[in-house]
């Protein structure tokens, strides 16, 4: 079945540091890939997505590129801020659009001033 | 962006009572809604998928008689935790899929504490 593997946290960075959170997936065909962010005490918010190979999703300075050859969708940001502290979830939805989302376990990011 | 609301945001109840959680899509129609459960420091576990006007599809291991789901309209789904016990204490999150954009939007979650 479909699955998502994310790097385990927690990740602690200083403000303005470079961020990478690795995400790899297992799926048949061409799934859609997502990054969700969960701020403390809140529900999940869609951060960015990519629906086909080589697509790059971007939002709020975060980027992730859909790499079919390496089955990866790593999240990056060039300069993190304290307000980026949250839990980040990588997720996929199988080809066809009607399948359920499969989530990674989440990576907690803490950014210190 | 699209908004999904949940009510209540937090509920405390006595063991043996039932609790109803509402999930509403506020500015779009959602033919499909999902209910998740999130344990501390863990990922979301899909409990069930509900389609408007039909019975919910439950994931393996989820008791359908304990977690009653009703999707009565294109903007409202409810989850009722029946005869709640302390082990049901958790963070319950719903999401709604925008049928046109095929994007899934999440509610803010409901924290349930069963004493």
Short mmCIF file of C-alpha atoms in Angstrom, two decimals:
data_model
loop_
_atom_site.label_atom_id
_atom_site.label_comp_id
_atom_site.label_asym_id
_atom_site.label_seq_id
_atom_site.Cartn_x
_atom_site.Cartn_y
_atom_site.Cartn_z
CA UNK A 1 0.00 0.00 0.00
CA UNK A 2 0.90 3.66 -0.07
CA UNK A 3 3.18 5.00 2.63
CA UNK A 4 5.14 8.09 3.60
CA UNK A 5 8.39 8.22 5.53
CA UNK A 6 9.56 11.45 7.08
CA UNK A 7 12.73 12.27 8.92
CA UNK A 8 12.19 12.00 12.62
CA UNK A 9 12.45 15.04 14.76
CA UNK A 10 12.56 17.05 16.69
CA UNK A 11 14.53 19.56 14.65
CA UNK A 12 15.90 22.62 16.42
CA UNK A 13 17.35 25.51 14.44
CA UNK A 14 18.40 29.07 15.01
CA UNK A 15 16.57 31.86 13.26
CA UNK A 16 17.69 32.38 9.63
CA UNK A 17 19.10 28.86 9.38
CA UNK A 18 18.42 26.64 6.37
CA UNK A 19 15.78 23.98 6.80
CA UNK A 20 15.41 20.59 5.14
CA UNK A 21 12.87 18.00 6.20
CA UNK A 22 13.19 14.81 4.21
CA UNK A 23 10.19 12.93 2.93
CA UNK A 24 10.10 9.82 0.77
CA UNK A 25 7.11 7.86 -0.35
CA UNK A 26 5.98 4.50 -1.68
CA UNK A 27 3.07 4.46 -4.07
CA UNK A 28 1.97 3.04 -7.37
CA UNK A 29 1.48 5.33 -10.30
CA UNK A 30 1.60 9.08 -9.83
CA UNK A 31 0.34 10.22 -6.45
CA UNK A 32 -0.21 13.82 -5.43
CA UNK A 33 2.13 15.03 -2.69
CA UNK A 34 1.49 17.51 0.10
CA UNK A 35 3.09 19.23 3.03
CA UNK A 36 0.83 20.22 5.90
CA UNK A 37 1.77 22.35 8.90
CA UNK A 38 0.25 22.18 12.36
CA UNK A 39 0.86 25.11 14.68
CA UNK A 40 0.53 24.52 18.43
CA UNK A 41 -3.06 23.88 19.44
CA UNK A 42 -4.39 24.13 15.90
CA UNK A 43 -5.48 21.82 13.11
CA UNK A 44 -3.53 21.09 9.96
CA UNK A 45 -3.09 23.68 7.25
CA UNK A 46 -2.06 22.90 3.72
CA UNK A 47 1.38 24.42 3.18
CA UNK A 48 2.08 23.36 -0.39
CA UNK A 49 1.42 20.61 -2.87
CA UNK A 50 2.59 19.09 -6.14
CA UNK A 51 0.50 16.89 -8.36
CA UNK A 52 2.95 15.63 -10.96
CA UNK A 53 6.61 14.76 -11.35
CA UNK A 54 9.05 17.69 -11.36
CA UNK A 55 6.40 20.08 -10.07
CA UNK A 56 7.61 22.45 -7.38
CA UNK A 57 5.20 23.51 -4.67
CA UNK A 58 5.97 26.72 -2.83
CA UNK A 59 4.39 28.90 -0.17
CA UNK A 60 5.60 31.28 2.56
CA UNK A 61 9.22 30.70 1.53
CA UNK A 62 8.92 26.93 1.73
CA UNK A 63 9.54 24.77 -1.32
CA UNK A 64 9.34 21.11 -2.21
CA UNK A 65 9.95 19.40 -5.55
CA UNK A 66 8.22 16.21 -6.63
CA UNK A 67 11.04 13.84 -7.56
CA UNK A 68 9.71 10.69 -9.19
CA UNK A 69 13.16 9.17 -9.69
CA UNK A 70 13.97 9.31 -5.99
CA UNK A 71 10.33 9.12 -4.77
CA UNK A 72 10.98 12.16 -2.63
CA UNK A 73 9.32 15.44 -1.71
CA UNK A 74 11.75 17.14 0.65
CA UNK A 75 10.67 20.39 2.30
CA UNK A 76 13.13 23.29 2.28
CA UNK A 77 13.29 26.87 3.44
CA UNK A 78 16.28 29.11 3.06
CA UNK A 79 15.85 31.16 6.22
CA UNK A 80 13.54 30.01 8.99
CA UNK A 81 11.79 32.28 11.45
CA UNK A 82 10.61 31.72 15.01
CA UNK A 83 7.05 31.75 13.68
CA UNK A 84 7.83 28.65 11.59
CA UNK A 85 7.95 26.56 14.75
CA UNK A 86 5.34 23.86 14.20
CA UNK A 87 4.88 20.23 13.27
CA UNK A 88 5.22 19.46 9.57
CA UNK A 89 3.50 16.50 7.94
CA UNK A 90 4.30 15.06 4.55
CA UNK A 91 1.36 13.32 2.88
CA UNK A 92 0.31 11.69 -0.34
CA UNK A 93 -2.90 10.88 -2.08
CA UNK A 94 -2.97 8.04 -4.54
CA UNK A 95 -3.50 8.52 -8.24
CA UNK A 96 -7.10 9.19 -9.16
CA UNK A 97 -7.79 11.90 -6.64
CA UNK A 98 -10.43 10.02 -4.72
CA UNK A 99 -8.15 8.08 -2.45
CA UNK A 100 -7.52 9.01 1.14
CA UNK A 101 -4.52 11.00 2.34
CA UNK A 102 -1.68 9.02 3.86
CA UNK A 103 0.42 10.97 6.34
CA UNK A 104 3.96 10.69 7.60
CA UNK A 105 4.53 10.77 11.33
CA UNK A 106 5.31 14.45 11.42
CA UNK A 107 8.46 16.40 12.21
CA UNK A 108 8.47 18.93 14.99
CA UNK A 109 10.47 22.06 14.19
CA UNK A 110 11.55 24.53 16.83
CA UNK A 111 13.21 27.76 15.75
CA UNK A 112 15.04 29.71 18.42
CA UNK A 113 15.69 33.46 18.23
CA UNK B 1 -8.81 29.76 1.39
CA UNK B 2 -11.57 27.39 2.25
CA UNK B 3 -12.53 27.11 5.89
CA UNK B 4 -13.60 24.12 7.89
CA UNK B 5 -14.94 24.63 11.39
CA UNK B 6 -15.34 22.21 14.26
CA UNK B 7 -17.49 22.50 17.32
CA UNK B 8 -16.79 22.27 20.14
CA UNK B 9 -13.08 23.01 20.21
CA UNK B 10 -12.70 21.39 23.58
CA UNK B 11 -14.98 19.13 25.60
CA UNK B 12 -14.69 17.41 28.94
CA UNK B 13 -17.18 14.69 29.77
CA UNK B 14 -17.78 11.93 32.27
CA UNK B 15 -17.10 8.33 31.43
CA UNK B 16 -20.16 6.66 29.92
CA UNK B 17 -21.62 9.73 28.32
CA UNK B 18 -21.81 10.47 24.59
CA UNK B 19 -20.22 13.42 22.87
CA UNK B 20 -21.09 14.87 19.48
CA UNK B 21 -18.57 16.80 17.40
CA UNK B 22 -19.66 18.85 14.41
CA UNK B 23 -17.63 19.56 11.31
CA UNK B 24 -18.75 22.19 8.81
CA UNK B 25 -17.38 23.38 5.52
CA UNK B 26 -18.09 27.10 5.51
CA UNK B 27 -17.68 28.24 1.94
CA UNK B 28 -17.67 25.15 -0.20
CA UNK B 29 -19.58 21.94 -0.63
CA UNK B 30 -17.90 18.81 0.54
CA UNK B 31 -19.20 15.53 -0.79
CA UNK B 32 -16.53 13.76 1.23
CA UNK B 33 -15.44 14.41 4.80
CA UNK B 34 -12.86 12.59 6.85
CA UNK B 35 -12.44 12.04 10.55
CA UNK B 36 -9.02 11.61 12.08
CA UNK B 37 -7.71 10.94 15.52
CA UNK B 38 -4.36 12.29 16.63
CA UNK B 39 -2.50 10.99 19.64
CA UNK B 40 0.12 13.15 21.35
CA UNK B 41 3.26 13.54 19.25
CA UNK B 42 1.93 11.19 16.59
CA UNK B 43 0.50 11.45 13.14
CA UNK B 44 -3.12 11.55 12.18
CA UNK B 45 -4.92 8.25 12.09
CA UNK B 46 -7.80 8.12 9.66
CA UNK B 47 -10.88 6.79 11.40
CA UNK B 48 -13.49 6.97 8.69
CA UNK B 49 -14.53 8.54 5.43
CA UNK B 50 -18.03 9.85 5.08
CA UNK B 51 -19.87 10.64 1.91
CA UNK B 52 -22.94 12.81 1.89
CA UNK B 53 -26.08 10.75 1.99
CA UNK B 54 -24.42 7.38 2.47
CA UNK B 55 -22.92 5.31 5.23
CA UNK B 56 -19.42 6.08 6.39
CA UNK B 57 -16.53 3.79 5.53
CA UNK B 58 -14.53 2.92 8.62
CA UNK B 59 -10.86 2.04 8.76
CA UNK B 60 -9.80 -1.30 10.10
CA UNK B 61 -9.89 -1.42 13.87
CA UNK B 62 -12.31 1.49 14.30
CA UNK B 63 -15.57 0.51 15.98
CA UNK B 64 -18.45 1.85 13.91
CA UNK B 65 -20.91 1.44 16.77
CA UNK B 66 -18.73 3.49 19.06
CA UNK B 67 -17.85 6.26 16.63
CA UNK B 68 -21.07 7.17 14.87
CA UNK B 69 -20.69 9.33 11.80
CA UNK B 70 -23.45 11.17 10.03
CA UNK B 71 -22.99 13.24 6.89
CA UNK B 72 -26.42 14.73 6.49
CA UNK B 73 -25.62 17.54 4.10
CA UNK B 74 -22.89 18.80 1.80
CA UNK B 75 -21.59 21.10 4.53
CA UNK B 76 -22.04 19.14 7.75
CA UNK B 77 -20.70 15.91 9.21
CA UNK B 78 -20.94 14.81 12.81
CA UNK B 79 -18.95 12.35 14.87
CA UNK B 80 -20.56 10.98 18.00
CA UNK B 81 -18.37 9.18 20.50
CA UNK B 82 -20.79 6.90 22.30
CA UNK B 83 -20.30 5.72 25.87
CA UNK B 84 -16.98 7.51 26.06
CA UNK B 85 -14.17 6.13 28.17
CA UNK B 86 -10.89 7.71 29.28
CA UNK B 87 -9.02 5.89 26.50
CA UNK B 88 -11.14 7.82 23.98
CA UNK B 89 -9.49 11.03 25.14
CA UNK B 90 -7.73 12.42 22.12
CA UNK B 91 -7.61 15.18 19.53
CA UNK B 92 -10.21 14.61 16.83
CA UNK B 93 -9.77 16.37 13.52
CA UNK B 94 -12.13 16.49 10.60
CA UNK B 95 -11.38 17.46 7.06
CA UNK B 96 -13.48 18.19 4.03
CA UNK B 97 -12.60 17.71 0.42
CA UNK B 98 -13.50 20.43 -1.99
CA UNK B 99 -14.99 18.46 -4.86
CA UNK B 100 -13.97 21.01 -7.47
CA UNK B 101 -10.39 21.68 -6.41
CA UNK B 102 -9.81 18.21 -5.00
CA UNK B 103 -8.08 19.84 -2.06
CA UNK B 104 -8.60 18.61 1.48
CA UNK B 105 -9.08 21.27 4.14
CA UNK B 106 -8.76 20.53 7.83
CA UNK B 107 -10.71 21.74 10.79
CA UNK B 108 -8.97 23.12 13.88
CA UNK B 109 -9.64 19.97 15.86
CA UNK B 110 -11.60 19.05 18.98
CA UNK B 111 -9.83 18.02 22.13
CA UNK B 112 -11.84 15.44 24.04
CA UNK B 113 -11.07 14.61 27.63
CA UNK B 114 -13.04 11.82 29.26
CA UNK B 115 -12.84 11.69 33.02
#
